[in-house]
Short mmCIF file of C-alpha atoms in Angstrom, two decimals:
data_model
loop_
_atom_site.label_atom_id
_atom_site.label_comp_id
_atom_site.label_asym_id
_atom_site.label_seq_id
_atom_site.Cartn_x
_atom_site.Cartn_y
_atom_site.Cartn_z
CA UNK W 1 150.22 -107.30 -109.71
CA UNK W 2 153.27 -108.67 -111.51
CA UNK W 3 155.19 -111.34 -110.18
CA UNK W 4 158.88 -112.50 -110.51
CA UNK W 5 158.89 -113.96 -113.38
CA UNK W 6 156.67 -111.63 -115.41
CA UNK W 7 158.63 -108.55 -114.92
CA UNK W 8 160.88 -106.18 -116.55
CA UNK W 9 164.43 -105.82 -115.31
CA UNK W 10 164.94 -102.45 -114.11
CA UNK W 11 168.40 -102.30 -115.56
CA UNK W 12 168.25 -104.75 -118.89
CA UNK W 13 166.48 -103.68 -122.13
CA UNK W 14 163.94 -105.49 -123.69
CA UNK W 15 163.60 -107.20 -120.80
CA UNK W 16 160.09 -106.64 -121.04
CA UNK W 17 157.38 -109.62 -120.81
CA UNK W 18 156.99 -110.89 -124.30
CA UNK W 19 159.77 -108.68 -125.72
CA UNK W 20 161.74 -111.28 -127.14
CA UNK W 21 159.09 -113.34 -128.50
CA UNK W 22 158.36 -110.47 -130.46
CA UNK W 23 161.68 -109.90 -131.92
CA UNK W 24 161.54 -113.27 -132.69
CA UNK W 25 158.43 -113.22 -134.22
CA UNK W 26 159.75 -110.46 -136.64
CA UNK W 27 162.75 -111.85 -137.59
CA UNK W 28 161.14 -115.23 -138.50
CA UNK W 29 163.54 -117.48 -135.71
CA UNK W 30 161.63 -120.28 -133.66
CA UNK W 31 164.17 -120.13 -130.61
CA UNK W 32 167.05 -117.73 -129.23
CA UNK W 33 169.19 -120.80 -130.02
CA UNK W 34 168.32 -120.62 -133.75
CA UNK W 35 169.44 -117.17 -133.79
CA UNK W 36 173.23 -118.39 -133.18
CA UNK W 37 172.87 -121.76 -134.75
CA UNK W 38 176.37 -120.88 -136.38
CA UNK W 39 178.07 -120.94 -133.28
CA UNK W 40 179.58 -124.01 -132.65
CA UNK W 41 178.35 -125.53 -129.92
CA UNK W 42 181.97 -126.72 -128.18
CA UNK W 43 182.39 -123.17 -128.23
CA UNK W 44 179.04 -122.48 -125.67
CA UNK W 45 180.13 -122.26 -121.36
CA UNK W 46 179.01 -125.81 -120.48
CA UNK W 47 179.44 -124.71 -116.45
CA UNK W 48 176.75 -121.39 -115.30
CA UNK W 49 179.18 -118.67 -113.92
CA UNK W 50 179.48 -118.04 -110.78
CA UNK W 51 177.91 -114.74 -110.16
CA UNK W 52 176.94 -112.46 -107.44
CA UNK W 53 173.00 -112.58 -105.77
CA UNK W 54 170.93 -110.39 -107.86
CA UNK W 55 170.50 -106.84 -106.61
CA UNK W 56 166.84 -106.08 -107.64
CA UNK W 57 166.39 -102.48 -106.22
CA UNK W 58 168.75 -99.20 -106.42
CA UNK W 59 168.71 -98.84 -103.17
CA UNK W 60 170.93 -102.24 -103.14
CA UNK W 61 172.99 -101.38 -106.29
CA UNK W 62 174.07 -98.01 -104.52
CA UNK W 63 175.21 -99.55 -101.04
CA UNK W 64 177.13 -102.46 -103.36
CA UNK W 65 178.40 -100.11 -105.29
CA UNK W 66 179.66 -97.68 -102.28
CA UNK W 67 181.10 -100.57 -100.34
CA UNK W 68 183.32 -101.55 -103.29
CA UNK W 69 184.70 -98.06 -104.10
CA UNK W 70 185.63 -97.55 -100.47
CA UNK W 71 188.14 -100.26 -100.85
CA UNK W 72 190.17 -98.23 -103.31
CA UNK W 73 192.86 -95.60 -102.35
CA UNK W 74 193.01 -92.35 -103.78
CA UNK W 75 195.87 -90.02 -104.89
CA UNK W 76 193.49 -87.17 -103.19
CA UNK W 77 193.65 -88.69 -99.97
CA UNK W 78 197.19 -90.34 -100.06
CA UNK W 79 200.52 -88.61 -101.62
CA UNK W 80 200.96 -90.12 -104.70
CA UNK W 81 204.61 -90.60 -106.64
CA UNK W 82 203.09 -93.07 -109.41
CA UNK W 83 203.42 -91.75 -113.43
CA UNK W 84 204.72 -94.08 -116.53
CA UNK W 85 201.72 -93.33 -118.25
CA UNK W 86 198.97 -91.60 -116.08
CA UNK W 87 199.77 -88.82 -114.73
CA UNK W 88 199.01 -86.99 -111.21
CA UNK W 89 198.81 -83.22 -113.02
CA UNK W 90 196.62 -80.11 -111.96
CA UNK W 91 193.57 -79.82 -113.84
CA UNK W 92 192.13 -76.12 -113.56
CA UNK W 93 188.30 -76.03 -112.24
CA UNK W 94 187.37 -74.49 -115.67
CA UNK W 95 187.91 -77.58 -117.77
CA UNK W 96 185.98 -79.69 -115.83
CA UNK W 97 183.07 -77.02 -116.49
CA UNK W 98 183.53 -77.05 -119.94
CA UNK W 99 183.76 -80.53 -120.49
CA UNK W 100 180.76 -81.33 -118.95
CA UNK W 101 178.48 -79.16 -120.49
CA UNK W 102 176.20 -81.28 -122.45
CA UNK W 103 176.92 -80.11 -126.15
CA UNK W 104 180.20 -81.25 -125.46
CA UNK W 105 179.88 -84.37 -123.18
CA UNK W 106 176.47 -86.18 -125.47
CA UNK W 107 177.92 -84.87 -128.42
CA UNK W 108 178.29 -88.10 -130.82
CA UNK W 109 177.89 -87.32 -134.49
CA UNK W 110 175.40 -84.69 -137.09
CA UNK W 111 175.12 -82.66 -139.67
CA UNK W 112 178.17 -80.45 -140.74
CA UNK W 113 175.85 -77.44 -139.66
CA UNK W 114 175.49 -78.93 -135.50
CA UNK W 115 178.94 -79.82 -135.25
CA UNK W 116 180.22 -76.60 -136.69
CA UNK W 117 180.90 -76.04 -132.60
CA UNK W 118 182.39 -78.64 -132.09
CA UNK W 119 184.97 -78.92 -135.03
CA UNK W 120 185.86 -75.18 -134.31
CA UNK W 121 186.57 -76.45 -130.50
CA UNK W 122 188.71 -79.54 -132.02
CA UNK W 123 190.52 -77.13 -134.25
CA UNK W 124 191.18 -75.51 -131.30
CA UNK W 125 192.77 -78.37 -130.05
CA UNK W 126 195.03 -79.02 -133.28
CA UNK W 127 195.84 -75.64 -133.67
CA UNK W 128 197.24 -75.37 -130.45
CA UNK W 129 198.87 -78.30 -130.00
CA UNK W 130 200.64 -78.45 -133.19
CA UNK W 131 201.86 -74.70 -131.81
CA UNK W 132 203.48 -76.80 -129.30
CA UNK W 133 204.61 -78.94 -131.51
CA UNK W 134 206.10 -76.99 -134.18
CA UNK W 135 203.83 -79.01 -136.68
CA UNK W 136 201.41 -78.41 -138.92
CA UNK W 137 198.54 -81.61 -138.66
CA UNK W 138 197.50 -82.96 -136.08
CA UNK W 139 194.80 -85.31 -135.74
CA UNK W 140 192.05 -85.83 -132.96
CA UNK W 141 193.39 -88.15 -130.00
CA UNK W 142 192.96 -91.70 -130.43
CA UNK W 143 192.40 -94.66 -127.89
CA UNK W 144 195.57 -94.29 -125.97
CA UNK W 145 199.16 -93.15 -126.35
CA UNK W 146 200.42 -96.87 -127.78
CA UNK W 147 197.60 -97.00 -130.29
CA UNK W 148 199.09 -93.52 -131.61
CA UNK W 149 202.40 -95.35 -131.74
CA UNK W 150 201.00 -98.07 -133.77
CA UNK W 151 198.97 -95.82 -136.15
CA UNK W 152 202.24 -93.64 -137.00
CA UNK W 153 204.71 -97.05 -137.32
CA UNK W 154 201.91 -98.22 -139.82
CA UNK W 155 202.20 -94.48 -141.73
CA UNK W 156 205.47 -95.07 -141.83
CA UNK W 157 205.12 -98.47 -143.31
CA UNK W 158 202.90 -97.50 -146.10
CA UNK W 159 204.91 -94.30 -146.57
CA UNK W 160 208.16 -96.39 -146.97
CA UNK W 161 206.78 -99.77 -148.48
CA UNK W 162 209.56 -100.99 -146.14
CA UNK W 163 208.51 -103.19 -143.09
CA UNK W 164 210.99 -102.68 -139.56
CA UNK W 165 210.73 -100.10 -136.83
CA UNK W 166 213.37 -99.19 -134.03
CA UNK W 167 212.29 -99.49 -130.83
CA UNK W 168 214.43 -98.55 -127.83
CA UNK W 169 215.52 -101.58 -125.61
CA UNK W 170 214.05 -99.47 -122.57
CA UNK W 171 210.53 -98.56 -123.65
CA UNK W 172 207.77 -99.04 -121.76
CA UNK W 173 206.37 -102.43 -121.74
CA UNK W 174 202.60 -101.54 -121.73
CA UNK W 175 203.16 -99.03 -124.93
CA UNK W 176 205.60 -102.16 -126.71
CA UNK W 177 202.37 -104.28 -126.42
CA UNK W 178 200.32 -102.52 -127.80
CA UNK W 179 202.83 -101.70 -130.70
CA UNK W 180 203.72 -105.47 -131.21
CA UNK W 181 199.63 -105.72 -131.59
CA UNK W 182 199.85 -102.75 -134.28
CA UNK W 183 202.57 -104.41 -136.12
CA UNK W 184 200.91 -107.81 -136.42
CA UNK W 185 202.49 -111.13 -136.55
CA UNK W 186 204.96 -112.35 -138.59
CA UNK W 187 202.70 -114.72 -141.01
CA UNK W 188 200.12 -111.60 -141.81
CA UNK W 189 200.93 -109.80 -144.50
CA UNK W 190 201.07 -105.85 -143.22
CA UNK W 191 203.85 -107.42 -140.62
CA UNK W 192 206.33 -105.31 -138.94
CA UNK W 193 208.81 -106.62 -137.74
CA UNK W 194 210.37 -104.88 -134.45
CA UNK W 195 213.62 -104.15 -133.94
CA UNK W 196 215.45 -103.41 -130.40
CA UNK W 197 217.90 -101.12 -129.72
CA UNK W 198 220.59 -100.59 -127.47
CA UNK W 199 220.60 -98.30 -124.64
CA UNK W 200 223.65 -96.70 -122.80
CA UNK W 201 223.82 -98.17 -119.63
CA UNK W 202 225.84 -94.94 -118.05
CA UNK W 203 222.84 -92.58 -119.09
CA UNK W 204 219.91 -94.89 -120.21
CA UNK W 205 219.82 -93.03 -123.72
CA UNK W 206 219.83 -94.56 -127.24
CA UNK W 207 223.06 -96.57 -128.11
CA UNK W 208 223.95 -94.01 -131.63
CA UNK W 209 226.22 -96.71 -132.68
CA UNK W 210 223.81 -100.17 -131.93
CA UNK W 211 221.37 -98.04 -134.07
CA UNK W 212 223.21 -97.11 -137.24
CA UNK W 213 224.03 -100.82 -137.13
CA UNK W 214 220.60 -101.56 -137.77
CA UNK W 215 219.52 -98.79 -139.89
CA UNK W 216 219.18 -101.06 -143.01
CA UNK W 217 217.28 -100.81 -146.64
CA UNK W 218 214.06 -102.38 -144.64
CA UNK W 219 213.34 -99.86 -141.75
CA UNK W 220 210.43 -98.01 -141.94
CA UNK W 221 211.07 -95.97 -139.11
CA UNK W 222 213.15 -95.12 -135.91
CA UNK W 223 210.80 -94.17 -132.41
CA UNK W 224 212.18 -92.25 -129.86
CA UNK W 225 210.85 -90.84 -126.85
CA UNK W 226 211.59 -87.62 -125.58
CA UNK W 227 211.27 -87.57 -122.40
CA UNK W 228 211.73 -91.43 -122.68
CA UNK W 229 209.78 -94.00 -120.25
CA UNK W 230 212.14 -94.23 -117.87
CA UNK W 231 212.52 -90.45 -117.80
CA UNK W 232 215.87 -89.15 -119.93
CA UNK W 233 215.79 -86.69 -122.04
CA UNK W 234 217.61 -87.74 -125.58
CA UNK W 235 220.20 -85.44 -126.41
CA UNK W 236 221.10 -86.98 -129.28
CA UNK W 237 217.26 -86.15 -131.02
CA UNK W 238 218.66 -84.57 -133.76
CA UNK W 239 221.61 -86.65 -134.75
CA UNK W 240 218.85 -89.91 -134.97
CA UNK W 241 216.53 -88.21 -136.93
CA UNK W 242 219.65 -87.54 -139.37
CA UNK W 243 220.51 -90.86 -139.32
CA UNK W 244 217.10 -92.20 -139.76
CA UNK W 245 216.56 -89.83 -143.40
CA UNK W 246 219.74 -90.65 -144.07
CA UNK W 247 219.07 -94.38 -144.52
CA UNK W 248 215.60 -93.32 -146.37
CA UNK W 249 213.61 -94.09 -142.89
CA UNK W 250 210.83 -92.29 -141.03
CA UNK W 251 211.62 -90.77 -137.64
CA UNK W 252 208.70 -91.16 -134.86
CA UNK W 253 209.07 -89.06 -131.66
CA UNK W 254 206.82 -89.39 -128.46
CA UNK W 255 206.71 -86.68 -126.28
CA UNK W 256 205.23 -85.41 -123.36
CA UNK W 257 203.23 -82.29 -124.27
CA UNK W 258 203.89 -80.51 -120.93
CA UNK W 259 207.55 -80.55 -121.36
CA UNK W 260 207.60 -78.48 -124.28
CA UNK W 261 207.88 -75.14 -122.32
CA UNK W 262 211.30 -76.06 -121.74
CA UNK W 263 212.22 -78.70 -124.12
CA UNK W 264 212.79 -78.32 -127.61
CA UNK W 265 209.82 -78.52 -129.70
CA UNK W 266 209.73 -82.37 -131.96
CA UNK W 267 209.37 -80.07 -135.32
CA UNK W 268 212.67 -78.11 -134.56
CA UNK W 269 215.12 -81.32 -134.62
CA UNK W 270 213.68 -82.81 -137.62
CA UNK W 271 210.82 -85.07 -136.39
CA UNK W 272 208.71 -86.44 -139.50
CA UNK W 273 205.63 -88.27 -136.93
CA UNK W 274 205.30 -86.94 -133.54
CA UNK W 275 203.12 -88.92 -130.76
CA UNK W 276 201.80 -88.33 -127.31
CA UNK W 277 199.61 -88.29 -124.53
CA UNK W 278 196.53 -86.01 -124.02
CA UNK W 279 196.34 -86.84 -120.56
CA UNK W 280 198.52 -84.41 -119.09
CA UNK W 281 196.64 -81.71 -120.62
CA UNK W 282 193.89 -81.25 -118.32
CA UNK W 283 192.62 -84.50 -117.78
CA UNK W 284 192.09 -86.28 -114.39
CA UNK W 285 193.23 -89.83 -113.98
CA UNK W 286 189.97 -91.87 -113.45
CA UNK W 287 190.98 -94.57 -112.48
CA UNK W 288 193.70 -95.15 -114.95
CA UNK W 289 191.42 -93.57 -117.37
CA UNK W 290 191.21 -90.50 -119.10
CA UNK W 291 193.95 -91.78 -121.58
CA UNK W 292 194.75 -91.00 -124.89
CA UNK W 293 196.57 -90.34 -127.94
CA UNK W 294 197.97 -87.90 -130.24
CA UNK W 295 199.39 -87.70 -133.94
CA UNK W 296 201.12 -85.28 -135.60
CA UNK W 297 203.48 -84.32 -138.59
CA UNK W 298 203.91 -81.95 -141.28
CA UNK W 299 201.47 -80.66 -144.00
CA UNK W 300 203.14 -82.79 -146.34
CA UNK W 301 200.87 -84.89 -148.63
CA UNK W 302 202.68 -87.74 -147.99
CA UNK W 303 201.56 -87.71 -144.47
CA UNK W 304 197.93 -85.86 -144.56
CA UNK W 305 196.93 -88.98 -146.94
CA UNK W 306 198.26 -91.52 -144.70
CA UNK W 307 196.23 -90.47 -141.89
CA UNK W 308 193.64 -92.76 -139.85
CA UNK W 309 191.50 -90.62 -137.74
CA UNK W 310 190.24 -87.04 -137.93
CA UNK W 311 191.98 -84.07 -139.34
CA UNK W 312 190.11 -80.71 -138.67
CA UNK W 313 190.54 -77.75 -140.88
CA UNK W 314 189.54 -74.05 -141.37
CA UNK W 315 188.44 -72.60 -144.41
CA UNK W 316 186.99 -68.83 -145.77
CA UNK W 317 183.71 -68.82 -146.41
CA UNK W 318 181.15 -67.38 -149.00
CA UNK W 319 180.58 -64.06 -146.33
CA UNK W 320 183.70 -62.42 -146.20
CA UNK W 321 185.61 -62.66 -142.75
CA UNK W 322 184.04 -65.84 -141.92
CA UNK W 323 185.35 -68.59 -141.22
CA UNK W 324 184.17 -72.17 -141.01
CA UNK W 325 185.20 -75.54 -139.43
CA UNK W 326 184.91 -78.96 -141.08
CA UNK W 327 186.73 -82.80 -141.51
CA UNK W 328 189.75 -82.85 -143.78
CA UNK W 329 190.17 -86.11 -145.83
CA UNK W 330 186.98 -87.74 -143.78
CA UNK W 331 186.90 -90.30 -146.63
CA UNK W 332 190.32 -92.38 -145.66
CA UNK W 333 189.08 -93.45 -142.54
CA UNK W 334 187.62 -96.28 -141.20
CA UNK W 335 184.45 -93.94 -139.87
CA UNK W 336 184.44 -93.31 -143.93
CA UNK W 337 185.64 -96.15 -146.08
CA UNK W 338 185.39 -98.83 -143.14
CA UNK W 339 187.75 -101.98 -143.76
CA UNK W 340 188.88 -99.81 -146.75
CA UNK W 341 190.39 -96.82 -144.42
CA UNK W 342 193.83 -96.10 -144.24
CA UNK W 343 193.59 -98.04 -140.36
CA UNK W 344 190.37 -98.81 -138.41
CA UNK W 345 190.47 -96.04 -135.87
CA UNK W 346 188.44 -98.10 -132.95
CA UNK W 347 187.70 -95.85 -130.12
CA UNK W 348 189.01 -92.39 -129.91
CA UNK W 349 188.53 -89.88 -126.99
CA UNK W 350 187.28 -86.46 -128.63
CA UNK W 351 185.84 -85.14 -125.43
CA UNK W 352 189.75 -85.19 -124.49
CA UNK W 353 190.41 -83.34 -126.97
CA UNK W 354 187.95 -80.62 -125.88
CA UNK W 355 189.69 -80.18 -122.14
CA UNK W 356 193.35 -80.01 -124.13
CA UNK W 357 191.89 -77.02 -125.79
CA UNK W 358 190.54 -75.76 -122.74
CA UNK W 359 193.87 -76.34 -120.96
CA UNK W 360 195.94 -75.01 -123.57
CA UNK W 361 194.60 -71.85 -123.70
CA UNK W 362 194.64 -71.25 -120.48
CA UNK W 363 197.95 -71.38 -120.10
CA UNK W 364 199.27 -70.21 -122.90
CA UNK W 365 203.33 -70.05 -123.90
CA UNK W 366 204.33 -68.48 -120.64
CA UNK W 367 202.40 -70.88 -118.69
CA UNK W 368 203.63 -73.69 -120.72
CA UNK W 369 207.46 -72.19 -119.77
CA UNK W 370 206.38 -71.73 -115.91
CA UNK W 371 204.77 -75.46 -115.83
CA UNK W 372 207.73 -76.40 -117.09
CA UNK W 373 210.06 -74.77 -115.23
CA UNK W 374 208.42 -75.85 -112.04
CA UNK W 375 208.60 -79.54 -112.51
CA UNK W 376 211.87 -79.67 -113.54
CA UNK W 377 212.94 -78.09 -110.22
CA UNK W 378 210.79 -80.00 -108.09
CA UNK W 379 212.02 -83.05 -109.91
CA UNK W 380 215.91 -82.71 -109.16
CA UNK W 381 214.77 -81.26 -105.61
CA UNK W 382 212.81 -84.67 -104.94
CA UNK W 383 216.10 -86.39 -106.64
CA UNK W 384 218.18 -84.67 -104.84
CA UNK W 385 216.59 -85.70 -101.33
CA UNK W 386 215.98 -88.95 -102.41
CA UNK W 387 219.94 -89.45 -102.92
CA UNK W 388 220.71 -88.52 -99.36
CA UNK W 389 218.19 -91.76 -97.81
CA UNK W 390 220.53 -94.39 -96.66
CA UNK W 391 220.51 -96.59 -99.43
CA UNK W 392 218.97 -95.30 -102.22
CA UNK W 393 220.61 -94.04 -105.11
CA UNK W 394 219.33 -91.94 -108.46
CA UNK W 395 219.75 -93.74 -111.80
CA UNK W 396 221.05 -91.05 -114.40
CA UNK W 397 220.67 -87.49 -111.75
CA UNK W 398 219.98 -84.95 -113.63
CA UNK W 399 218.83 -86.13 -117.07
CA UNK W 400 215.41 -86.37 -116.66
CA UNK W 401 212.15 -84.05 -117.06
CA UNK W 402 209.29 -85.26 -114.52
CA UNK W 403 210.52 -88.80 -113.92
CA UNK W 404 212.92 -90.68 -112.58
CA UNK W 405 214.48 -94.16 -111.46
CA UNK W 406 215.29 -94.89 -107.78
CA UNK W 407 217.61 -97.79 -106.78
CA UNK W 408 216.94 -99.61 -103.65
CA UNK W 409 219.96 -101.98 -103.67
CA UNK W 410 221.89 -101.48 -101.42
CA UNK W 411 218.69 -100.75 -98.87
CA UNK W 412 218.49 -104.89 -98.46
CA UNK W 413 214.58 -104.40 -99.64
CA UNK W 414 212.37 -104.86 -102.59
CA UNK W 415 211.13 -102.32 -104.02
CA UNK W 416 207.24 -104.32 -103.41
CA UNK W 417 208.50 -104.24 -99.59
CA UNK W 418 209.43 -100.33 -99.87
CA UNK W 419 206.16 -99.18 -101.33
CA UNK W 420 203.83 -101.93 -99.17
CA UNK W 421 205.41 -99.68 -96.30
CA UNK W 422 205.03 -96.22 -97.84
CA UNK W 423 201.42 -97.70 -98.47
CA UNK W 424 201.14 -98.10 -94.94
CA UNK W 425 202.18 -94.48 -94.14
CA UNK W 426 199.57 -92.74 -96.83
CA UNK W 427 201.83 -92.99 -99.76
CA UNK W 428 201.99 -94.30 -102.66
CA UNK W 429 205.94 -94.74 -104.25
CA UNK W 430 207.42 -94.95 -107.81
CA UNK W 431 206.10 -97.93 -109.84
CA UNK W 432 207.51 -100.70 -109.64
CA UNK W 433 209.95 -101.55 -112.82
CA UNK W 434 212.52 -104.35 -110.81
CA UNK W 435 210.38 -106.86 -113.00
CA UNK W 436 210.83 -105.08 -116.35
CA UNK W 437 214.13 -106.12 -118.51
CA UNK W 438 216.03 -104.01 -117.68
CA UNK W 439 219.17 -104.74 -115.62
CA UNK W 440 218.16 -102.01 -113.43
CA UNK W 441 217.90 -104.37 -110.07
CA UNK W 442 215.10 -103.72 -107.29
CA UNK W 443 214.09 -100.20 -108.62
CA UNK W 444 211.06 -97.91 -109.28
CA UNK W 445 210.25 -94.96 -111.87
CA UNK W 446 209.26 -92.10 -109.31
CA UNK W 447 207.36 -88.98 -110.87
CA UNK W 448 206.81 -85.61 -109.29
CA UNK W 449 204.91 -82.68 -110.73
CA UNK W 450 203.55 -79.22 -110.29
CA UNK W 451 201.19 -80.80 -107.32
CA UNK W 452 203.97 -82.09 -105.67
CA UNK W 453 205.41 -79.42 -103.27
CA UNK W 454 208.53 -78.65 -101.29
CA UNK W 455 207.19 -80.59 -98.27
CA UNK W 456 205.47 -83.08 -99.68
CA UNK W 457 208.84 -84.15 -101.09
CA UNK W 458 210.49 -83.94 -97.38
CA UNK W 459 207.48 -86.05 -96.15
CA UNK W 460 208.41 -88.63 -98.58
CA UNK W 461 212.10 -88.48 -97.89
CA UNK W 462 211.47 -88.56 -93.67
CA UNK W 463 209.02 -91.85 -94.60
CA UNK W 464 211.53 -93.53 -96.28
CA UNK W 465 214.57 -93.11 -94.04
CA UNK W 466 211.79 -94.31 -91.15
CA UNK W 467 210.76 -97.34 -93.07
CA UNK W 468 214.07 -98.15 -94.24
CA UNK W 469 216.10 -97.99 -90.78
#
């Protein structure tokens, strides 16, 4: 019989008596310390971490495990208001089967003959969404919706040769992040340097004027959201994307997808880079997960060569009225040309890409307008209630798509004290933004969507008038 210190791990490879000696052995190294001799060694934890006992059975793993997911709260099992990013949207029972079938969901890499499936499903994808879109390319979804940001600023850049972006003073501090990271800092040499512009406080939309003041000989490109962060919809789409060509610039638009039923497609007011989330389009949360990022623009060489990640395409084949699926321009990649490619890709989140395909197709361009529709409604219903609470008041009524800012001013409350108390009642309220820079005062981005009904909405407005009296 084994003892303790003879056996494997059940949950650590090569854990194995006499595993690593033999590794060792074949690689010609005395010690595991000789194989990273080249660390330094003031760079090595001098102090052992302080880590949990050792679960050494499943049966212990699984009742750890349980006990530390009960602790979280659910948006099934509480009424949930939270957005800026992940959404709380209904995702039909059939994309969850298709997903999850296994030639989808193991699916890593082949031959151009086993993934002919799969590239006709991403195609799928593309096709569709650029439908939406009123574009031409678009590429498989990388890492998240910032990281889509950054890969189109740096198109831009190497489009342009010119090295500023502008960046809307009210953007959303977790997507700015990541696009400072993208842009790099000022002493490396692909640096972009970003620029801020002005909102207008009376409806939270680009200052026209603050930008054409910065719309110099050095801007790469203008971004815009439409729906923006905090919710308003830019009326003024068109007139910045003139502006920005006019001045020899790029213009970037992000966009929810599921808007586009009701909002004017990116394509149709001159958008040259569009960007987005996959999320919405039939993906659950998870956690925060389940995140991800589209890009998209003309079939303009220009563009198609500037590319990072995946472009799928459709071509005729040698039997007539076939068709087959295959990469476009695999070799500009980093998958292809590594630290050569246009911009290393990192993760990407393909499997996404199959349940927006799924999605899409199910609903189509009337369900797209009826999704639409419906949100919007619900939206200035749940604004509209919200306005009548003692105390709160709606930032820009009326101007937005699925979101939407609540003040709690004049309610003599934070907005940490609000939700803590909607908490407390099986709710979860808007996020919190009072901390963002935004002279908005103790306030919260609220988001309601198709899941949200007509009394769910009255249940949040009774809560609040209870908590807040």
């Amino acid at each position: 019989m084994m003892t303790d210190t003879t056996r494997a791990h059940p949950w650590m490879a090569n854990s194995a008596p006499g595993a690593i000696q033999a590794m060792l052995d074949e690689i010609g190294a005395a010690s595991v310390a000789d194989v990273f001799e080249q660390i330094p060694q003031d760079h090595f934890r001098t102090t052992p971490l302080d880590l949990p006992p050792t679960l050494s059975s499943e049966i212990e793993l699984k009742r750890d495990l349980v006990s530390k997911l009960k602790k979280n709260s659910d948006c099934e099992t509480n009424l949930s208001f939270l957005g800026a990013g992940v959404w709380q949207h209904h995702v039909p029972a059939i994309v969850d089967e298709i997903v999850g079938r296994t030639e989808f969901a193991t699916n890593v890499w082949g031959s151009y003959q086993s993934d002919h499936g799969r590239n006709q499903a991403w195609f799928e994808f593309s096709s569709q969404l650029g439908a939406l879109l009123n574009l031409d390319v678009v590429q498989l979804p990388v890492y998240s919706w910032g990281c889509a940001i950054g890969h189109a600023m740096r198109m831009a850049q190497r489009i342009t040769g010119r090295s500023k972006v502008i960046v809307s003073q009210l953007s959303d501090p977790e997507r700015l992040s990541v696009i400072r990271t993208y842009c790099q800092p000022s002493a490396m040499e692909s640096h972009i340097e970003v620029v801020m512009v002005a909102v207008d406080p009376t409806t939270g939309r680009i200052d026209i004027n603050d930008m054409k003041s910065k719309l110099d000989g050095d801007v790469a490109a203008v971004y815009v959201e439409n729906p923006a962060y905090l919710g308003t919809i830019e009326t003024e789409a068109a007139e910045i994307a003139r502006l920005a060509r006019a001045a020899g610039a790029e213009t970037i638009v992000g966009v929810d997808p599921v808007s586009l039923g009701v909002m004017t497609a990116p394509g149709d007011y001159g958008a040259d880079i569009v960007t987005g989330p996959v999320q919405p389009l039939g993906v659950h949360m998870q956690c925060g997960g389940g995140v991800g990022g589209f890009i998209a623009s003309r079939d303009e060489e220009k563009y198609v060569l500037e590319y990072n990640g995946f472009l799928v395409s459709i071509v005729e084949t040698l039997e007539p009225g076939q068709v087959g699926f295959g990469l476009a321009c695999p070799h500009q990649n980093s998958y292809g040309s590594r630290e050569h490619g246009k911009d290393w890709t990192g993760n990407s989140t393909y499997l996404w890409a199959i349940a927006g395909a799924v999605y899409m197709s199910l609903l189509g361009p009337e369900g797209f307008r009826e999704l639409g529709n419906l949100i919007v409604s619900r939206a200035r219903y749940a604004a509209k209630c919200l306005s009548e609470v003692p105390g709160v008041k709606i930032v820009w009524p009326d101007t937005t798509f699925k979101e939407f800012v609540v003040n709690f001013d004049d309610t003599g409350k934070t907005v940490a004290e609000v939700n803590d108390l909607l908490r407390a009642r099986g709710i979860f309220g808007g996020k919190d933004i009072s901390g963002e820079d935004n002279a908005l005062g103790q306030s919260a981005l609220y988001c309601v969507t198709e899941v949200h009904t007509a009394a769910d909405i009255r249940t949040l407005c009774a809560t609040l008038k209870e908590v807040l009296s």
